[in-house]
XYZ file of C-alpha atoms in Angstrom:
731
model
C 0.000 0.000 0.000
C 1.148 3.522 -0.787
C -0.205 6.909 0.323
C -2.044 7.078 -2.994
C -3.938 3.855 -2.219
C -5.323 5.039 1.139
C -8.553 6.761 -0.033
C -9.622 3.738 -2.099
C -8.878 1.393 0.815
C -10.940 3.497 3.236
C -13.800 3.772 0.743
C -13.916 -0.001 0.374
C -13.787 -0.569 4.149
C -16.597 1.898 4.902
C -18.728 1.126 1.861
C -18.668 4.670 0.463
C -17.359 6.309 -2.714
C -13.677 7.176 -3.127
C -14.633 10.745 -4.096
C -16.333 11.162 -0.726
C -13.201 9.995 1.062
C -10.955 12.258 -1.037
C -13.098 15.287 -0.220
C -13.244 14.456 3.483
C -9.480 13.943 3.717
C -8.902 17.304 2.053
C -11.265 19.010 4.486
C -9.653 17.320 7.498
C -6.134 18.117 6.309
C -7.021 21.803 5.930
C -8.072 22.080 9.576
C -11.835 21.609 9.413
C -13.541 19.959 12.388
C -15.731 16.879 12.130
C -18.949 18.607 13.372
C -18.421 21.420 10.845
C -17.767 19.043 7.945
C -20.772 16.854 8.706
C -23.136 19.818 9.146
C -21.929 22.421 6.656
C -19.955 20.619 3.943
C -22.501 18.030 2.852
C -22.176 18.865 -0.831
C -18.442 18.181 -0.717
C -18.700 14.891 1.172
C -21.838 13.558 -0.491
C -23.746 13.950 2.806
C -21.510 11.714 4.882
C -22.661 11.619 8.483
C -20.491 12.297 11.509
C -19.903 8.599 12.143
C -18.532 8.116 8.641
C -16.275 11.145 8.946
C -14.890 9.992 12.292
C -14.318 6.582 10.728
C -12.395 8.193 7.864
C -10.302 10.206 10.322
C -9.435 7.110 12.379
C -8.592 4.921 9.395
C -6.624 7.730 7.760
C -4.407 8.037 10.830
C -3.956 4.243 11.000
C -3.155 3.798 7.297
C -0.774 6.743 7.162
C 1.054 5.254 10.109
C 0.942 1.883 8.314
C 2.533 3.316 5.162
C 5.188 5.065 7.250
C 6.000 1.804 9.013
C 6.001 -0.059 5.695
C 8.590 2.326 4.270
C 10.714 2.047 7.419
C 10.709 -1.757 7.170
C 11.597 -1.771 3.479
C 14.468 0.658 4.142
C 15.727 -1.441 7.070
C 15.744 -4.710 5.102
C 17.334 -2.947 2.115
C 20.140 -1.616 4.336
C 20.820 -5.227 5.387
C 21.148 -6.166 1.702
C 18.359 -8.749 2.040
C 15.491 -7.049 0.163
C 14.438 -9.328 -2.673
C 11.864 -8.313 -5.318
C 9.480 -10.965 -3.965
C 9.800 -9.685 -0.397
C 9.327 -6.077 -1.467
C 6.181 -7.025 -3.383
C 4.821 -8.893 -0.349
C 5.505 -5.891 1.881
C 3.845 -3.479 -0.545
C 0.808 -5.726 -0.916
C 0.326 -6.096 2.856
C -2.780 -4.370 4.198
C -2.429 -5.097 7.924
C 0.227 -4.056 10.407
C 0.323 -7.641 11.658
C 1.261 -8.920 8.194
C 3.985 -6.290 7.902
C 5.520 -7.226 11.224
C 5.339 -10.958 10.406
C 7.286 -10.375 7.181
C 9.810 -8.182 8.983
C 10.319 -10.535 11.919
C 13.237 -12.563 10.443
C 15.073 -9.308 9.646
C 14.284 -7.395 12.815
C 17.364 -6.593 14.921
C 17.084 -8.672 18.074
C 18.986 -9.663 21.169
C 21.178 -12.763 21.084
C 19.078 -15.889 20.887
C 19.923 -19.574 20.843
C 19.639 -19.437 17.051
C 21.916 -16.399 16.686
C 24.520 -18.049 18.936
C 24.348 -21.155 16.727
C 24.894 -18.991 13.651
C 27.931 -17.416 15.297
C 29.263 -20.970 15.710
C 28.992 -21.532 11.965
C 26.045 -23.941 12.111
C 23.713 -22.232 9.628
C 24.938 -24.389 6.677
C 24.095 -27.509 8.694
C 20.640 -26.090 9.466
C 20.111 -25.427 5.754
C 21.190 -28.993 4.926
C 18.762 -30.445 7.480
C 15.902 -28.206 6.251
C 16.581 -29.232 2.620
C 15.910 -32.905 3.585
C 17.710 -34.249 0.529
C 19.689 -37.112 2.094
C 17.848 -40.417 1.943
C 20.663 -42.364 3.561
C 23.676 -41.725 5.738
C 24.405 -40.952 9.363
C 23.333 -37.538 10.684
C 26.059 -37.617 13.344
C 28.732 -38.219 10.694
C 27.519 -35.249 8.645
C 27.268 -33.063 11.755
C 30.876 -33.968 12.690
C 32.027 -31.800 9.771
C 30.949 -28.737 11.770
C 32.900 -29.397 14.949
C 34.835 -26.381 16.242
C 36.164 -26.599 19.781
C 37.164 -22.920 19.846
C 33.545 -21.910 19.179
C 32.125 -24.466 21.592
C 30.968 -27.098 19.091
C 32.684 -30.078 20.641
C 30.430 -32.920 19.486
C 28.014 -33.896 16.753
C 25.180 -33.547 19.254
C 26.267 -29.925 19.909
C 26.221 -29.222 16.176
C 22.816 -30.845 15.648
C 21.319 -29.045 18.663
C 22.536 -25.677 17.375
C 21.243 -26.342 13.865
C 17.858 -27.330 15.272
C 17.757 -24.053 17.252
C 18.172 -22.202 13.959
C 15.386 -24.212 12.305
C 13.115 -23.703 15.335
C 13.545 -19.931 15.083
C 12.938 -20.009 11.333
C 9.710 -21.961 11.913
C 8.539 -19.393 14.462
C 9.383 -16.459 12.174
C 7.883 -17.845 8.964
C 5.082 -15.385 8.062
C 2.868 -17.985 6.378
C 3.197 -20.436 9.278
C 2.478 -17.704 11.825
C -0.652 -16.748 9.882
C -1.800 -20.392 9.784
C -1.319 -21.033 13.512
C -2.792 -17.638 14.381
C -5.952 -18.477 12.457
C -6.163 -21.920 14.095
C -5.767 -20.412 17.558
C -8.656 -18.012 16.941
C -10.789 -20.916 15.746
C -9.832 -23.602 18.276
C -8.157 -21.843 21.181
C -9.824 -21.325 24.567
C -9.179 -19.145 27.600
C -8.895 -21.096 30.847
C -8.925 -19.535 34.306
C -8.243 -21.065 37.695
C -9.337 -19.294 40.885
C -6.580 -18.615 43.407
C -8.754 -19.376 46.427
C -6.486 -17.766 49.027
C -5.937 -14.509 47.148
C -7.366 -11.303 48.591
C -10.564 -10.397 46.732
C -10.947 -13.868 45.206
C -14.630 -13.975 46.234
C -15.430 -11.461 43.515
C -14.323 -13.993 40.884
C -16.092 -17.146 42.117
C -17.858 -17.539 38.773
C -14.436 -18.069 37.187
C -13.308 -20.854 39.544
C -12.959 -23.455 36.756
C -13.634 -21.314 33.743
C -13.063 -22.286 30.135
C -14.455 -20.582 27.059
C -13.594 -20.673 23.389
C -11.809 -17.562 22.196
C -14.196 -17.174 19.274
C -17.226 -17.010 21.599
C -15.869 -14.992 24.504
C -17.827 -11.730 25.012
C -16.006 -8.526 25.793
C -17.277 -8.146 29.369
C -15.894 -11.578 30.315
C -12.566 -10.808 28.668
C -12.227 -7.688 30.802
C -13.402 -9.514 33.923
C -10.800 -12.259 33.428
C -8.123 -9.641 32.812
C -9.085 -7.862 36.019
C -8.961 -11.111 37.993
C -5.545 -11.881 36.570
C -4.246 -8.389 37.335
C -5.436 -8.745 40.942
C -3.720 -12.169 41.093
C -7.071 -13.788 41.875
C -7.074 -15.793 38.633
C -4.406 -17.812 36.866
C -5.156 -17.473 33.156
C -3.811 -19.304 30.121
C -4.636 -19.956 26.487
C -5.254 -23.636 25.777
C -5.145 -25.238 22.333
C -4.743 -28.671 20.675
C -0.970 -28.262 20.494
C -0.247 -31.710 19.049
C -2.642 -31.056 16.168
C -0.984 -27.731 15.461
C 2.501 -29.288 15.486
C 1.263 -31.961 13.064
C -0.010 -29.218 10.740
C 3.371 -27.483 10.862
C 5.161 -30.758 10.161
C 3.011 -31.343 7.085
C 4.020 -27.922 5.795
C 7.764 -28.337 6.413
C 8.507 -32.078 6.097
C 8.132 -32.811 2.402
C 9.342 -36.417 2.173
C 11.183 -39.069 4.196
C 14.864 -38.382 4.880
C 17.525 -39.023 7.475
C 16.604 -35.634 8.944
C 12.896 -36.321 9.543
C 13.170 -36.854 13.303
C 15.377 -33.781 13.694
C 12.929 -31.684 11.695
C 9.998 -32.886 13.803
C 11.850 -32.080 17.018
C 12.872 -28.649 15.729
C 9.288 -27.899 14.650
C 7.895 -28.956 18.036
C 10.520 -26.880 19.834
C 9.895 -23.840 17.609
C 6.169 -24.073 18.257
C 6.280 -24.669 22.018
C 9.189 -22.403 22.941
C 8.805 -19.542 20.468
C 5.739 -19.502 18.236
C 2.913 -20.357 20.651
C 4.080 -18.067 23.498
C 4.398 -15.172 21.045
C 0.976 -15.801 19.502
C -0.586 -16.296 22.937
C 0.598 -12.829 23.974
C -0.574 -11.434 20.664
C -3.980 -13.107 20.811
C -4.666 -12.024 24.368
C -3.607 -8.495 23.510
C -5.964 -8.552 20.536
C -8.787 -9.954 22.676
C -8.211 -7.180 25.184
C -8.119 -4.530 22.463
C -11.389 -5.767 20.987
C -13.004 -5.882 24.426
C -11.762 -2.396 25.230
C -13.034 -1.070 21.921
C -16.453 -2.576 22.626
C -16.517 -1.243 26.195
C -15.514 2.227 25.011
C -18.156 2.113 22.282
C -20.861 1.164 24.787
C -19.688 3.879 27.198
C -19.800 6.418 24.383
C -23.311 5.448 23.261
C -24.585 5.545 26.846
C -22.900 8.895 27.444
C -24.456 10.329 24.315
C -27.933 9.323 25.443
C -27.315 10.769 28.900
C -26.014 14.076 27.548
C -28.948 14.410 25.163
C -31.594 13.898 27.833
C -34.207 16.646 27.433
C -33.868 19.640 29.761
C -36.453 21.072 32.119
C -36.002 24.672 30.921
C -36.842 27.646 33.150
C -37.726 25.298 36.007
C -37.173 26.148 39.670
C -35.553 23.019 41.128
C -34.732 21.759 44.591
C -31.563 19.665 44.320
C -30.873 17.103 47.043
C -27.511 15.416 47.567
C -28.432 12.612 50.026
C -26.319 11.558 52.981
C -26.601 9.732 56.291
C -24.416 11.058 59.093
C -23.594 14.406 57.470
C -27.169 15.037 56.369
C -28.777 15.785 53.035
C -27.360 18.839 51.285
C -29.969 20.959 49.527
C -29.943 23.782 46.987
C -32.750 25.746 45.364
C -31.751 26.775 41.842
C -33.726 29.082 39.553
C -34.288 28.711 35.812
C -30.983 30.398 35.020
C -29.016 28.113 37.315
C -28.589 30.721 40.058
C -28.548 29.512 43.664
C -31.381 30.985 45.715
C -31.124 28.934 48.899
C -28.985 26.219 50.472
C -29.424 24.073 53.567
C -28.474 20.832 55.264
C -31.355 18.634 56.401
C -31.439 15.357 58.303
C -33.862 12.720 57.078
C -32.092 9.666 58.552
C -29.560 8.795 61.261
C -30.931 11.529 63.502
C -33.361 11.977 66.377
C -37.083 12.292 65.703
C -37.075 15.953 66.754
C -34.331 16.788 64.259
C -36.133 14.851 61.501
C -39.370 16.700 62.334
C -37.555 20.048 62.096
C -36.306 18.949 58.668
C -39.858 18.082 57.579
C -40.999 21.556 58.515
C -37.993 23.221 56.879
C -38.335 21.320 53.576
C -42.073 22.013 53.398
C -41.474 25.720 54.054
C -38.826 25.940 51.304
C -41.013 24.119 48.762
C -43.949 26.413 49.490
C -41.889 29.605 49.730
C -40.231 29.177 46.329
C -43.143 27.404 44.643
C -40.995 24.397 43.828
C -42.674 21.797 41.647
C -39.654 19.625 40.792
C -37.244 17.956 43.222
C -34.041 16.296 41.931
C -32.635 13.572 44.193
C -29.111 12.237 43.658
C -28.909 8.464 43.297
C -25.956 7.888 45.638
C -25.714 6.980 49.318
C -29.024 7.400 51.204
C -30.909 8.114 47.979
C -33.647 5.614 48.785
C -34.198 6.997 52.294
C -34.324 10.527 50.893
C -36.813 9.454 48.260
C -38.872 7.807 51.003
C -38.838 11.034 53.032
C -39.809 13.260 50.079
C -42.572 10.913 48.877
C -44.149 10.906 52.352
C -43.795 14.688 52.603
C -45.596 15.196 49.271
C -48.376 12.811 50.305
C -48.950 14.121 53.835
C -48.871 17.808 52.867
C -50.567 17.341 49.482
C -47.751 19.290 47.837
C -47.921 20.244 44.175
C -44.496 18.746 43.506
C -42.944 15.696 41.908
C -39.477 14.229 42.268
C -37.038 12.487 39.940
C -33.853 10.517 40.534
C -30.723 12.011 38.975
C -27.479 10.186 38.204
C -25.043 11.981 40.506
C -21.878 10.272 39.224
C -19.072 12.808 39.089
C -20.839 15.375 41.297
C -18.133 15.082 43.949
C -15.474 15.492 41.249
C -17.127 18.706 40.116
C -17.658 19.966 43.691
C -13.937 19.873 44.458
C -12.816 21.253 41.094
C -11.386 24.712 40.448
C -14.323 25.366 38.147
C -16.817 24.777 40.979
C -14.806 27.046 43.264
C -14.892 29.776 40.608
C -18.618 29.312 39.914
C -19.743 28.927 43.528
C -17.023 30.577 45.639
C -19.314 31.244 48.601
C -20.574 27.670 48.937
C -19.041 24.824 50.893
C -17.772 21.950 48.729
C -20.538 19.682 50.053
C -23.294 22.065 48.952
C -21.925 22.422 45.436
C -22.941 18.818 44.791
C -26.588 19.671 45.448
C -26.336 22.597 43.023
C -24.864 20.311 40.374
C -27.683 17.778 40.850
C -30.329 20.493 40.448
C -28.653 21.914 37.346
C -28.320 18.440 35.809
C -32.078 18.079 35.597
C -32.446 21.635 34.249
C -29.930 21.073 31.428
C -27.982 17.799 31.548
C -25.625 18.735 28.718
C -24.633 22.155 30.054
C -23.868 20.741 33.503
C -22.254 17.411 32.596
C -19.672 19.006 30.278
C -18.083 20.416 33.430
C -17.076 16.905 34.503
C -14.484 14.536 33.076
C -16.644 12.205 30.929
C -14.896 9.179 32.435
C -16.379 10.115 35.827
C -19.995 10.088 34.664
C -20.303 6.327 35.175
C -22.478 4.933 32.397
C -20.085 2.284 31.117
C -18.705 -1.099 32.061
C -15.168 -1.856 33.200
C -14.184 1.712 32.342
C -11.231 1.514 34.723
C -9.910 -1.569 32.925
C -9.627 -0.037 29.472
C -6.855 2.091 27.998
C -7.569 5.463 29.594
C -6.163 7.658 26.836
C -8.254 5.896 24.203
C -11.325 6.098 26.449
C -10.750 9.785 27.112
C -10.359 10.639 23.425
C -13.478 8.694 22.480
C -15.624 10.299 25.183
C -14.313 13.768 24.356
C -15.501 13.135 20.803
C -18.940 12.129 22.071
C -19.257 15.289 24.160
C -18.102 17.428 21.223
C -20.660 15.751 18.974
C -23.507 16.303 21.452
C -22.666 19.941 22.133
C -22.539 20.798 18.437
C -25.662 18.780 17.698
C -27.652 20.792 20.234
C -25.952 24.157 19.726
C -24.888 26.643 22.380
C -26.461 29.919 23.508
C -23.499 32.269 23.284
C -24.611 34.703 25.981
C -25.173 32.153 28.740
C -22.744 29.303 27.972
C -19.920 28.479 30.363
C -16.320 28.315 29.203
C -16.430 24.521 29.531
C -19.454 24.265 27.241
C -17.918 26.673 24.720
C -14.660 24.703 24.651
C -16.509 21.783 23.029
C -17.857 23.934 20.188
C -16.165 23.187 16.872
C -13.152 25.441 16.325
C -13.059 26.878 19.869
C -10.149 25.898 22.092
C -10.248 26.206 25.863
C -8.159 29.389 25.608
C -10.515 30.976 23.081
C -13.512 29.887 25.193
C -12.089 31.822 28.144
C -11.496 34.797 25.844
C -15.167 34.666 24.791
C -16.242 34.791 28.442
C -13.829 37.646 29.181
C -15.107 39.615 26.176
C -18.712 39.022 27.281
C -17.957 40.191 30.811
C -16.147 43.312 29.576
C -18.420 44.371 26.693
C -21.753 42.850 27.652
C -23.844 40.368 25.722
C -23.086 39.539 22.098
C -25.579 41.278 19.829
C -24.828 39.149 16.760
C -22.534 36.418 15.504
C -20.297 38.892 13.668
C -19.197 40.335 17.023
C -17.393 37.046 17.670
C -14.688 38.188 15.263
C -13.629 40.782 17.842
C -12.748 38.096 20.410
C -8.952 37.782 20.772
C -7.482 34.734 18.999
C -10.817 33.870 17.370
C -9.712 34.348 13.786
C -11.534 33.846 10.473
C -10.859 30.096 10.377
C -12.173 29.560 13.918
C -15.187 31.767 13.173
C -16.051 29.658 10.142
C -15.904 26.484 12.232
C -17.869 27.682 15.253
C -20.352 30.327 14.107
C -23.113 27.963 13.003
C -23.146 26.149 16.334
C -23.488 29.307 18.444
C -26.949 30.769 18.952
C -27.859 34.311 20.004
C -31.529 34.283 20.915
C -31.627 38.046 21.503
C -29.754 38.990 18.298
C -30.949 41.761 16.033
C -30.597 39.252 13.184
C -33.186 36.465 13.642
C -30.982 34.057 11.658
C -28.471 34.177 14.537
C -30.797 32.029 16.645
C -30.912 29.263 14.032
C -28.396 26.652 12.890
C -28.022 28.446 9.549
C -24.336 29.273 9.051
C -23.519 32.963 8.455
C -21.967 32.024 5.114
C -25.458 30.891 4.045
C -27.400 33.953 5.263
C -27.788 35.367 1.719
C -29.153 32.011 0.552
C -31.491 31.763 3.553
C -32.848 35.244 2.834
C -33.463 34.290 -0.816
C -35.314 31.159 0.283
C -37.466 33.197 2.683
C -38.225 35.707 -0.058
C -39.199 32.930 -2.455
C -41.598 31.561 0.155
C -43.053 35.038 0.753
C -41.388 35.804 4.096
C -38.665 37.955 5.650
C -36.055 37.194 8.347
C -37.973 39.297 10.891
C -40.929 36.901 10.497
C -38.894 34.354 12.449
C -39.630 36.432 15.566
C -43.386 36.472 15.002
C -45.131 33.363 16.311
C -48.044 33.608 13.889
C -45.794 34.225 10.873
C -43.480 31.410 11.972
C -46.424 29.020 12.015
C -47.358 30.062 8.459
C -43.726 29.729 7.408
C -43.626 26.223 8.831
C -46.699 25.293 6.810
C -45.135 26.752 3.685
C -41.886 24.864 4.229
C -43.788 21.597 4.701
C -45.019 21.810 1.096
C -41.892 23.403 -0.416
C -39.955 21.581 -3.135
C -36.384 21.710 -1.862
C -34.938 20.305 -5.087
C -36.676 22.938 -7.202
C -35.533 25.728 -4.874
C -31.951 24.453 -4.964
C -31.976 24.322 -8.761
C -33.510 27.779 -9.121
C -31.065 29.365 -6.662
C -28.106 27.296 -7.945
C -27.475 26.029 -4.454
C -26.642 22.627 -3.013
C -29.694 20.519 -2.225
C -28.412 19.328 1.206
C -27.776 22.924 2.272
C -31.220 24.018 1.104
C -32.852 21.156 3.013
C -30.934 22.053 6.179
C -31.842 25.737 5.886
C -35.518 24.900 5.439
C -35.406 22.671 8.530
C -33.695 25.434 10.551
C -36.207 28.081 9.423
C -39.147 25.830 10.301
C -38.128 25.755 13.969
C -35.949 28.786 14.748
C -34.193 28.526 18.096
C -35.450 24.994 18.702
C -33.575 22.563 20.918
C -33.432 19.115 19.263
C -33.735 17.543 22.719
C -37.246 18.947 23.105
C -38.592 16.160 20.891
C -37.516 13.495 23.416
C -39.660 12.391 26.389
C -38.911 14.101 29.692
C -37.334 12.106 32.543
C -39.694 10.036 34.675
C -41.027 11.825 37.764
C -42.833 10.326 40.761
C -44.879 11.280 43.786
C -45.084 7.899 45.467
C -42.510 5.417 46.673
C -42.338 1.695 45.945
C -40.539 -0.692 48.291
C -39.014 -4.075 47.560
C -41.756 -5.674 49.635
C -44.268 -4.211 47.164
C -42.584 -5.861 44.185
C -44.042 -9.201 43.096
C -43.310 -11.421 40.087
C -45.704 -10.693 37.244
C -46.095 -6.989 38.085
C -45.575 -4.483 35.295
C -43.738 -1.330 36.367
C -42.497 1.796 34.662
C -38.777 2.494 34.963
C -35.832 4.499 33.642
C -32.854 2.852 31.942
C -29.779 3.832 33.972
C -27.047 1.802 32.278
C -26.675 -0.471 29.262
C -23.869 -3.025 29.164
C -23.027 -6.097 27.128
C -24.987 -8.602 29.182
C -28.056 -6.528 29.975
C -29.722 -3.363 31.185
C -30.084 -1.815 34.635
C -33.426 -0.134 35.237
C -34.501 2.232 38.017
C -38.015 1.142 38.985
C -38.271 3.472 41.960
C -36.798 1.335 44.721
C -33.441 1.133 46.454
C -31.784 -1.140 43.900
C -31.912 -1.148 40.128
C -33.448 -4.174 38.453
C -31.605 -6.109 35.749
C -32.998 -7.085 32.377
C -30.749 -9.825 31.014
C -30.129 -9.400 27.302
C -32.225 -12.541 26.656
C -35.256 -10.739 28.149
C -34.987 -7.590 26.047
C -36.633 -8.607 22.813
C -38.535 -11.467 21.263
C -36.450 -10.877 18.135
C -32.694 -11.609 17.971
C -30.542 -8.584 18.809
C -26.772 -8.162 18.552
C -26.455 -5.930 21.612
C -28.765 -4.538 24.331
C -28.268 -1.080 22.793
C -30.254 -2.319 19.800
C -33.283 -2.461 22.115
C -32.914 0.390 24.615
C -30.742 3.383 25.502
C -29.777 5.210 28.692
C -32.619 7.465 29.795
C -35.379 5.505 28.046
C -38.600 5.178 30.027
C -39.910 1.645 29.609
C -42.486 -0.779 30.997
C -40.959 -3.930 32.491
C -42.357 -7.119 33.988
C -40.927 -8.404 37.270
C -39.569 -11.943 36.837
C -38.100 -12.597 40.256
C -37.244 -10.819 43.514
C -34.324 -11.861 45.728
C -34.678 -9.637 48.807
C -31.753 -11.268 50.589
C -29.295 -10.584 47.758
C -31.062 -7.329 46.792
C -31.607 -8.450 43.208
C -34.587 -8.027 40.909
C -34.939 -9.756 37.553
C -36.957 -7.885 34.933
C -38.200 -8.533 31.410
C -38.958 -6.030 28.687
C -40.177 -8.567 26.152
C -42.637 -10.071 28.663
C -44.060 -6.616 29.384
C -44.451 -5.948 25.654
C -46.116 -9.319 25.137
C -48.518 -8.658 28.027
C -49.437 -5.276 26.578
C -50.049 -6.770 23.128
C -52.185 -9.524 24.616
C -54.237 -6.964 26.527
C -55.067 -5.122 23.312
C -55.638 -8.211 21.176
């Protein structure tokens, strides 16, 4: 492969046209961001979506690195004077890094080995003679005696034969075709075996792996990571098992062509090369590949869950009481208005306190709810969450309060509370109270609040601490960037952290935007952005379309229409019989929406000599100016009443919120102390590849209770049974 071949290779891998890849590579190489390309360069890319563009970026980096490595290997072998035309062709035709390294292995500079020592003793000609297998008669010891050299340590025929066999063993292990054959056989017939180290600290957590064996080809990613964790903690002894004798027989068939006096020596050398060199190397390689695949899957699942969590619909302009539950230290509380400003804070005791103190808390909470007219209470799902929910549910019932509550994932709240950002935002609040503020703000606008926290701390993945942290971090950063630019950002209220995820805006420029806003007041239009220090023309082009200014003098500034397309948008409005100012008139906007619904985008594009994808996007933006795409999603589940585990019986159908999706199932909050588990087999009556094909984080679903284990605090649920029951009811 050469640099020239890369676009065609990527196009074939991703199932898209080479021209689309060429255009995308050009855009990426000239500094354009993925959100910008996918949203505003659809004509150039043939309407590739963000996933395709990220795929092109990843494969481009890999293949460019591949070509660089390929050239390095060719140069290295050429310097050794061993580059044959056949070898060069094989290297140039290779399409995987693994193939490249296999071909390079015999020529790679290495430390002294048994084979290299034998070569130093002049035994390579004997090894070549044995490998040729031409002698049908004669005495191997007599032939080997010709290579005796006491000065070099070859004092007997056995010494000579042993050294020659070391050379052959290494050659067997470094033969690219043989490595490929055994590698393939290991993936097909190999199995991972684990033995529990009963006396090891923490071994109880790995009881299910006491005598574990599973074929490599069938091992799911979550079990790969679990086995790796057990091995790292020295609770499991892990190995790769395989039918070694069969594999050695296959190697012998490849290398022993016909009977000769060397047959036994060849068989011994092959067995030694396999057991001592080839299998251990491929075992390390296979386990590394298993781990990489498992990590990739875990990171993918984490990213998909994170995306769903970030895109949960907001409760805009809602006065919220945020509660960060606790036992001994009490429940921290914060009242936050629709703009995220803190109006009131307190510490209340609902548990682990005397009845008088709990009664005072009842009175205090009721007074705060009534004083501020609070209708929504956000309860963190950490320690003492259930007891807090119990307290609030009773309070609502006894006092007939016009309020509902919802459970909020508080993962990462403590990280935020202790951060410099939290200190800057809430300098007058104790670190413990900042968590309550964060919980309240999360329900108001999940995206705006969660971007303040390291995505790895949000806790919607599986085995996130067992995967490569840099790779995880980069992937999750990409998810956050994608979500922020999908939703768009209100320029006059966004935090620096939120702005830093906007395409084209670095963290430094984000801080400059905030400083400019504080010094000069609110931005009146998008053009004013050009006055921000270090936000040059290129950055403006990338970011402008994702920044909204709801109070701008130009109504187009509150839409996703890019400033470069304002003239086109105005022409489209004129053609439809409207003006930009009509976007601020509710009645005219309704008429515009009706007009757009019947508009012929293709005809408009042709008449105005504009790209059809751009025209379609402009029409969609004009139909709903200032809209938040999250508004179309169902709001989080709220409750007034509490359910206990004693209330849960098999066969009941309950409504719940999906809290986490992992490879083997789904955890659902059904309003009690523990989340129920839907095993992947209970998700759908139809075959699914992954639980994410059925549900996502934040989904509100009906589930049927299958079993309740109060002692172990476990609840088995079924989605497919609930669906079947509902269908039967209506049939």
